[in-house]
Amino acid sequence: MLAVFDRAVAKSPEGLRAPAAEGGEGGGRLVSHFAAAREGAVVVSLGSAGTIAYTSEKQNPLLPRLFAVVDDIFCLFQGHVENITSLKQQYGLGKTANEVIIVIEAYKTLRDRGPFPASQVVRDLSGKFAFILFDSSSNSTFISADADGSVPFFWGADSEGHLVLSDDVDVVKKGCGKSFAPFPKGCFFTTSGGLQSFEHPLNELKAMPRVDSQGQVCGATYKVDDQAKKETRMPRVDSAANWSSHY
């Protein structure tokens, strides 16, 4: 799977774009290369917000890729959820609902004044997963990976500031050069809130520079800062407010 987002929709966190690092081909050309190199690839334009693409080619049968669109919400999912039965009941879904539909429904519940924070929504997913969600109604992203990093999932920033995400590290390298890293385990990223830990939601994250075998600084990894706590205050919003701008 592949997603390329404009920086107005998904601004890459500080440190992901390595200073003075050699650039890749860029996210725009990356999508064309992805589609040409993979049989049966599907490419979906998100307008000025970016592009997403996926294929079932060479997928791990134990960690399948899924794609769905519901109410202008686009979602790519890879992996499996172990507590899928209880989540179907929790969100009032039918027996045929799969993991990607559950993620979309969980996001909609969160967006439409859900009674719990985004960290809880992701923490409720038990299993091996990575997902990329885009809500075209609010130009919002919601991206996450499980706490163990069970699914290969990488991100990077190209020379134009596009955020690039894929389960194929070579794809991200091609688009971003050395400005890439594994997506942080146990974390989620949103347009409004940036990168956060769902395992330790009260703690800040700090960038940890990576150095390659040639001694060149690459895109940063991110670790929970045990010493830095977030301010915890509930935003005051009216009944018509969209919670996707607050999580």
mmCIF file of C-alpha atoms in Angstrom:
data_model
loop_
_atom_site.group_PDB
_atom_site.id
_atom_site.type_symbol
_atom_site.label_atom_id
_atom_site.label_comp_id
_atom_site.label_asym_id
_atom_site.label_seq_id
_atom_site.Cartn_x
_atom_site.Cartn_y
_atom_site.Cartn_z
ATOM 1 C CA MET A 1 0.000 0.000 0.000
ATOM 2 C CA LEU A 2 1.056 3.590 -0.605
ATOM 3 C CA ALA A 3 -0.131 7.034 0.404
ATOM 4 C CA VAL A 4 1.311 10.412 -0.554
ATOM 5 C CA PHE A 5 -0.169 13.391 1.285
ATOM 6 C CA ASP A 6 0.306 17.088 0.696
ATOM 7 C CA ARG A 7 1.903 18.890 3.640
ATOM 8 C CA ALA A 8 -1.260 20.977 4.073
ATOM 9 C CA VAL A 9 -3.065 17.740 5.004
ATOM 10 C CA ALA A 10 -0.305 15.811 6.777
ATOM 11 C CA LYS A 11 2.699 17.812 7.884
ATOM 12 C CA SER A 12 5.654 15.537 8.567
ATOM 13 C CA PRO A 13 6.926 15.713 12.166
ATOM 14 C CA GLU A 14 10.137 17.528 12.973
ATOM 15 C CA GLY A 15 13.159 15.339 12.320
ATOM 16 C CA LEU A 16 11.648 13.027 9.722
ATOM 17 C CA ARG A 17 13.121 15.108 6.911
ATOM 18 C CA ALA A 18 16.860 14.655 7.387
ATOM 19 C CA PRO A 19 18.904 17.864 6.974
ATOM 20 C CA ALA A 20 21.087 17.900 3.877
ATOM 21 C CA ALA A 21 20.087 14.323 3.080
ATOM 22 C CA GLU A 22 20.013 13.210 -0.513
ATOM 23 C CA GLY A 23 16.503 13.438 -1.890
ATOM 24 C CA GLY A 24 14.497 10.733 -3.597
ATOM 25 C CA GLU A 25 12.367 11.003 -6.685
ATOM 26 C CA GLY A 26 9.505 12.673 -4.848
ATOM 27 C CA GLY A 27 6.041 11.474 -3.936
ATOM 28 C CA GLY A 28 4.387 12.569 -7.168
ATOM 29 C CA ARG A 29 6.530 10.363 -9.422
ATOM 30 C CA LEU A 30 6.402 7.581 -6.856
ATOM 31 C CA VAL A 31 2.716 6.874 -7.437
ATOM 32 C CA SER A 32 3.223 6.397 -11.176
ATOM 33 C CA HIS A 33 6.133 4.048 -10.550
ATOM 34 C CA PHE A 34 4.112 2.073 -7.979
ATOM 35 C CA ALA A 35 1.218 1.588 -10.408
ATOM 36 C CA ALA A 36 3.453 0.607 -13.317
ATOM 37 C CA ALA A 37 5.497 -1.901 -11.326
ATOM 38 C CA ARG A 38 2.597 -3.763 -9.665
ATOM 39 C CA GLU A 39 0.037 -5.860 -11.446
ATOM 40 C CA GLY A 40 -3.539 -4.897 -10.644
ATOM 41 C CA ALA A 41 -2.563 -1.759 -8.727
ATOM 42 C CA VAL A 42 -5.425 0.618 -7.947
ATOM 43 C CA VAL A 43 -4.673 4.340 -7.660
ATOM 44 C CA VAL A 44 -7.136 6.757 -6.050
ATOM 45 C CA SER A 45 -6.654 10.505 -6.395
ATOM 46 C CA LEU A 46 -7.593 12.578 -3.344
ATOM 47 C CA GLY A 47 -7.383 15.830 -5.278
ATOM 48 C CA SER A 48 -4.996 18.397 -3.870
ATOM 49 C CA ALA A 49 -4.723 16.358 -0.649
ATOM 50 C CA GLY A 50 -2.717 13.571 -2.294
ATOM 51 C CA THR A 51 -3.035 10.036 -3.635
ATOM 52 C CA ILE A 52 -3.420 6.523 -2.252
ATOM 53 C CA ALA A 53 -2.683 3.244 -4.015
ATOM 54 C CA TYR A 54 -2.764 -0.443 -3.223
ATOM 55 C CA THR A 55 -2.425 -3.896 -4.719
ATOM 56 C CA SER A 56 -2.943 -7.455 -3.532
ATOM 57 C CA GLU A 57 0.211 -8.542 -5.366
ATOM 58 C CA LYS A 58 2.735 -10.412 -3.197
ATOM 59 C CA GLN A 59 0.778 -9.809 -0.015
ATOM 60 C CA ASN A 60 1.321 -11.889 3.096
ATOM 61 C CA PRO A 61 -1.806 -14.093 3.474
ATOM 62 C CA LEU A 62 -1.506 -13.734 7.250
ATOM 63 C CA LEU A 63 -1.400 -9.921 6.955
ATOM 64 C CA PRO A 64 -3.731 -9.160 4.038
ATOM 65 C CA ARG A 65 -4.279 -5.695 2.592
ATOM 66 C CA LEU A 66 -7.801 -4.285 2.567
ATOM 67 C CA PHE A 67 -9.288 -1.135 1.069
ATOM 68 C CA ALA A 68 -12.693 0.495 1.520
ATOM 69 C CA VAL A 69 -14.485 3.796 1.008
ATOM 70 C CA VAL A 70 -17.467 4.708 3.192
ATOM 71 C CA ASP A 71 -19.091 8.153 3.289
ATOM 72 C CA ASP A 72 -16.068 9.825 1.635
ATOM 73 C CA ILE A 73 -13.687 8.152 4.096
ATOM 74 C CA PHE A 74 -10.881 6.217 2.390
ATOM 75 C CA CYS A 75 -8.979 3.559 4.315
ATOM 76 C CA LEU A 76 -6.087 1.215 3.580
ATOM 77 C CA PHE A 77 -5.585 -1.531 6.157
ATOM 78 C CA GLN A 78 -3.018 -4.293 6.438
ATOM 79 C CA GLY A 79 -2.986 -7.077 9.023
ATOM 80 C CA HIS A 80 -5.691 -8.638 11.138
ATOM 81 C CA VAL A 81 -7.641 -7.806 14.298
ATOM 82 C CA GLU A 82 -8.065 -10.544 16.884
ATOM 83 C CA ASN A 83 -11.013 -9.060 18.770
ATOM 84 C CA ILE A 84 -13.034 -8.391 15.637
ATOM 85 C CA THR A 85 -16.233 -9.966 17.038
ATOM 86 C CA SER A 86 -16.392 -7.707 20.085
ATOM 87 C CA LEU A 87 -15.582 -4.633 17.977
ATOM 88 C CA LYS A 88 -18.442 -5.428 15.594
ATOM 89 C CA GLN A 89 -20.764 -5.471 18.586
ATOM 90 C CA GLN A 90 -19.252 -2.296 20.025
ATOM 91 C CA TYR A 91 -19.802 -0.349 16.797
ATOM 92 C CA GLY A 92 -23.072 -1.996 15.825
ATOM 93 C CA LEU A 93 -21.741 -3.620 12.667
ATOM 94 C CA GLY A 94 -23.016 -6.683 10.818
ATOM 95 C CA LYS A 95 -21.360 -10.086 10.630
ATOM 96 C CA THR A 96 -19.758 -9.374 7.245
ATOM 97 C CA ALA A 97 -17.826 -6.308 8.442
ATOM 98 C CA ASN A 98 -14.062 -6.770 8.207
ATOM 99 C CA GLU A 99 -11.123 -4.916 9.739
ATOM 100 C CA VAL A 100 -11.059 -1.978 7.347
ATOM 101 C CA ILE A 101 -14.774 -1.325 7.905
ATOM 102 C CA ILE A 102 -14.237 -1.462 11.672
ATOM 103 C CA VAL A 103 -11.449 1.150 11.458
ATOM 104 C CA ILE A 104 -13.678 3.444 9.411
ATOM 105 C CA GLU A 105 -16.571 3.045 11.842
ATOM 106 C CA ALA A 106 -14.276 3.611 14.830
ATOM 107 C CA TYR A 107 -13.014 6.815 13.213
ATOM 108 C CA LYS A 108 -16.576 8.003 12.481
ATOM 109 C CA THR A 109 -17.527 7.394 16.106
ATOM 110 C CA LEU A 110 -14.505 9.383 17.236
ATOM 111 C CA ARG A 111 -15.158 12.176 14.748
ATOM 112 C CA ASP A 112 -18.835 12.515 15.579
ATOM 113 C CA ARG A 113 -18.370 13.268 19.281
ATOM 114 C CA GLY A 114 -17.197 9.898 20.520
ATOM 115 C CA PRO A 115 -17.006 9.646 24.331
ATOM 116 C CA PHE A 116 -13.382 8.481 24.339
ATOM 117 C CA PRO A 117 -10.044 9.816 23.023
ATOM 118 C CA ALA A 118 -8.333 8.723 19.806
ATOM 119 C CA SER A 119 -5.696 6.851 21.804
ATOM 120 C CA GLN A 120 -8.418 4.619 23.249
ATOM 121 C CA VAL A 121 -9.902 3.939 19.797
ATOM 122 C CA VAL A 122 -6.583 2.570 18.540
ATOM 123 C CA ARG A 123 -5.761 0.789 21.799
ATOM 124 C CA ASP A 124 -9.038 -1.126 21.478
ATOM 125 C CA LEU A 125 -7.684 -2.796 18.320
ATOM 126 C CA SER A 126 -6.000 -6.017 19.394
ATOM 127 C CA GLY A 127 -3.868 -7.621 16.708
ATOM 128 C CA LYS A 128 -1.264 -6.966 14.055
ATOM 129 C CA PHE A 129 -2.088 -3.950 11.919
ATOM 130 C CA ALA A 130 -1.197 -0.752 10.152
ATOM 131 C CA PHE A 131 -3.718 1.563 8.547
ATOM 132 C CA ILE A 132 -3.965 4.820 6.614
ATOM 133 C CA LEU A 133 -7.280 6.686 6.685
ATOM 134 C CA PHE A 134 -8.263 9.895 4.894
ATOM 135 C CA ASP A 135 -11.522 11.764 5.509
ATOM 136 C CA SER A 136 -12.213 13.921 2.449
ATOM 137 C CA SER A 137 -15.048 15.780 4.202
ATOM 138 C CA SER A 138 -12.575 17.408 6.600
ATOM 139 C CA ASN A 139 -9.244 16.821 4.812
ATOM 140 C CA SER A 140 -8.107 14.832 7.837
ATOM 141 C CA THR A 141 -5.776 11.865 8.153
ATOM 142 C CA PHE A 142 -5.716 9.120 10.790
ATOM 143 C CA ILE A 143 -2.729 6.745 10.598
ATOM 144 C CA SER A 144 -1.514 4.104 13.020
ATOM 145 C CA ALA A 145 0.483 0.915 13.610
ATOM 146 C CA ASP A 146 0.236 -1.666 16.380
ATOM 147 C CA ALA A 147 2.370 -1.593 19.514
ATOM 148 C CA ASP A 148 4.730 -4.354 18.348
ATOM 149 C CA GLY A 149 5.342 -3.112 14.823
ATOM 150 C CA SER A 150 4.064 -6.448 13.510
ATOM 151 C CA VAL A 151 3.263 -5.127 10.032
ATOM 152 C CA PRO A 152 6.049 -3.607 7.916
ATOM 153 C CA PHE A 153 5.180 0.105 7.779
ATOM 154 C CA PHE A 154 7.413 3.030 6.863
ATOM 155 C CA TRP A 155 7.104 6.752 6.334
ATOM 156 C CA GLY A 156 9.213 9.555 4.990
ATOM 157 C CA ALA A 157 9.233 13.150 3.782
ATOM 158 C CA ASP A 158 10.207 14.046 0.224
ATOM 159 C CA SER A 159 11.983 17.210 -0.872
ATOM 160 C CA GLU A 160 8.660 19.030 -1.363
ATOM 161 C CA GLY A 161 7.365 18.166 2.090
ATOM 162 C CA HIS A 162 4.947 15.418 1.033
ATOM 163 C CA LEU A 163 4.384 12.728 3.641
ATOM 164 C CA VAL A 164 4.911 9.275 2.101
ATOM 165 C CA LEU A 165 3.732 6.030 3.760
ATOM 166 C CA SER A 166 4.024 2.433 2.580
ATOM 167 C CA ASP A 167 4.442 -1.155 3.732
ATOM 168 C CA ASP A 168 7.383 -1.391 1.277
ATOM 169 C CA VAL A 169 10.568 0.252 2.547
ATOM 170 C CA ASP A 170 12.039 0.404 -0.964
ATOM 171 C CA VAL A 171 9.077 2.467 -2.143
ATOM 172 C CA VAL A 172 9.596 5.031 0.622
ATOM 173 C CA LYS A 173 13.349 5.121 -0.020
ATOM 174 C CA LYS A 174 12.716 5.729 -3.707
ATOM 175 C CA GLY A 175 10.485 8.698 -2.963
ATOM 176 C CA CYS A 176 12.281 10.198 0.027
ATOM 177 C CA GLY A 177 15.926 9.208 -0.204
ATOM 178 C CA LYS A 178 17.403 8.967 3.282
ATOM 179 C CA SER A 179 14.563 10.939 4.874
ATOM 180 C CA PHE A 180 12.563 7.916 6.014
ATOM 181 C CA ALA A 181 12.087 5.695 9.056
ATOM 182 C CA PRO A 182 9.891 2.870 10.338
ATOM 183 C CA PHE A 183 6.541 4.234 11.477
ATOM 184 C CA PRO A 184 6.742 4.419 15.296
ATOM 185 C CA LYS A 185 5.331 1.401 17.127
ATOM 186 C CA GLY A 186 2.295 2.024 19.295
ATOM 187 C CA CYS A 187 1.669 5.450 17.775
ATOM 188 C CA PHE A 188 -0.900 7.232 15.661
ATOM 189 C CA PHE A 189 -0.750 10.345 13.495
ATOM 190 C CA THR A 190 -3.557 12.816 12.762
ATOM 191 C CA THR A 191 -3.738 16.011 10.749
ATOM 192 C CA SER A 192 -4.638 18.123 13.764
ATOM 193 C CA GLY A 193 -2.642 16.400 16.495
ATOM 194 C CA GLY A 194 0.457 15.156 14.687
ATOM 195 C CA LEU A 195 2.267 12.097 16.029
ATOM 196 C CA GLN A 196 1.132 10.703 19.395
ATOM 197 C CA SER A 197 1.550 7.519 21.404
ATOM 198 C CA PHE A 198 -1.616 5.521 22.064
ATOM 199 C CA GLU A 199 0.214 3.399 24.638
ATOM 200 C CA HIS A 200 1.385 6.456 26.595
ATOM 201 C CA PRO A 201 -1.051 9.211 25.558
ATOM 202 C CA LEU A 202 -0.034 11.564 28.380
ATOM 203 C CA ASN A 203 3.617 11.664 27.323
ATOM 204 C CA GLU A 204 5.283 13.679 24.604
ATOM 205 C CA LEU A 205 7.341 12.004 21.888
ATOM 206 C CA LYS A 206 10.909 13.010 21.092
ATOM 207 C CA ALA A 207 12.798 12.589 17.836
ATOM 208 C CA MET A 208 15.843 10.316 17.918
ATOM 209 C CA PRO A 209 18.154 10.877 14.906
ATOM 210 C CA ARG A 210 19.207 7.780 12.965
ATOM 211 C CA VAL A 211 22.633 7.407 11.391
ATOM 212 C CA ASP A 212 23.270 5.025 8.500
ATOM 213 C CA SER A 213 26.347 2.887 7.874
ATOM 214 C CA GLN A 214 28.005 5.815 6.088
ATOM 215 C CA GLY A 215 27.554 8.097 9.062
ATOM 216 C CA GLN A 216 24.843 10.200 7.417
ATOM 217 C CA VAL A 217 21.845 11.375 9.432
ATOM 218 C CA CYS A 218 18.587 9.811 8.227
ATOM 219 C CA GLY A 219 14.972 10.337 9.141
ATOM 220 C CA ALA A 220 14.353 10.250 12.883
ATOM 221 C CA THR A 221 12.638 7.599 14.947
ATOM 222 C CA TYR A 222 10.390 8.700 17.794
ATOM 223 C CA LYS A 223 10.382 7.541 21.391
ATOM 224 C CA VAL A 224 8.148 8.262 24.350
ATOM 225 C CA ASP A 225 9.677 10.950 26.569
ATOM 226 C CA ASP A 226 9.162 9.697 30.132
ATOM 227 C CA GLN A 227 9.981 13.143 31.522
ATOM 228 C CA ALA A 228 7.676 15.270 29.343
ATOM 229 C CA LYS A 229 3.961 15.245 30.081
ATOM 230 C CA LYS A 230 1.247 16.776 27.914
ATOM 231 C CA GLU A 231 -1.264 19.310 29.098
ATOM 232 C CA THR A 232 -4.539 17.484 29.652
ATOM 233 C CA ARG A 233 -7.566 19.605 29.030
ATOM 234 C CA MET A 234 -10.786 18.842 27.170
ATOM 235 C CA PRO A 235 -11.566 21.307 24.383
ATOM 236 C CA ARG A 236 -14.951 22.966 24.685
ATOM 237 C CA VAL A 237 -16.952 22.373 21.540
ATOM 238 C CA ASP A 238 -20.612 22.704 20.685
ATOM 239 C CA SER A 239 -22.813 19.814 19.580
ATOM 240 C CA ALA A 240 -22.183 20.482 15.894
ATOM 241 C CA ALA A 241 -18.412 20.472 16.205
ATOM 242 C CA ASN A 242 -16.295 17.979 14.331
ATOM 243 C CA TRP A 243 -14.090 16.114 16.794
ATOM 244 C CA SER A 244 -11.615 15.248 14.086
ATOM 245 C CA SER A 245 -10.124 18.714 14.625
ATOM 246 C CA HIS A 246 -9.488 18.038 18.324
ATOM 247 C CA TYR A 247 -8.009 14.518 18.637
#
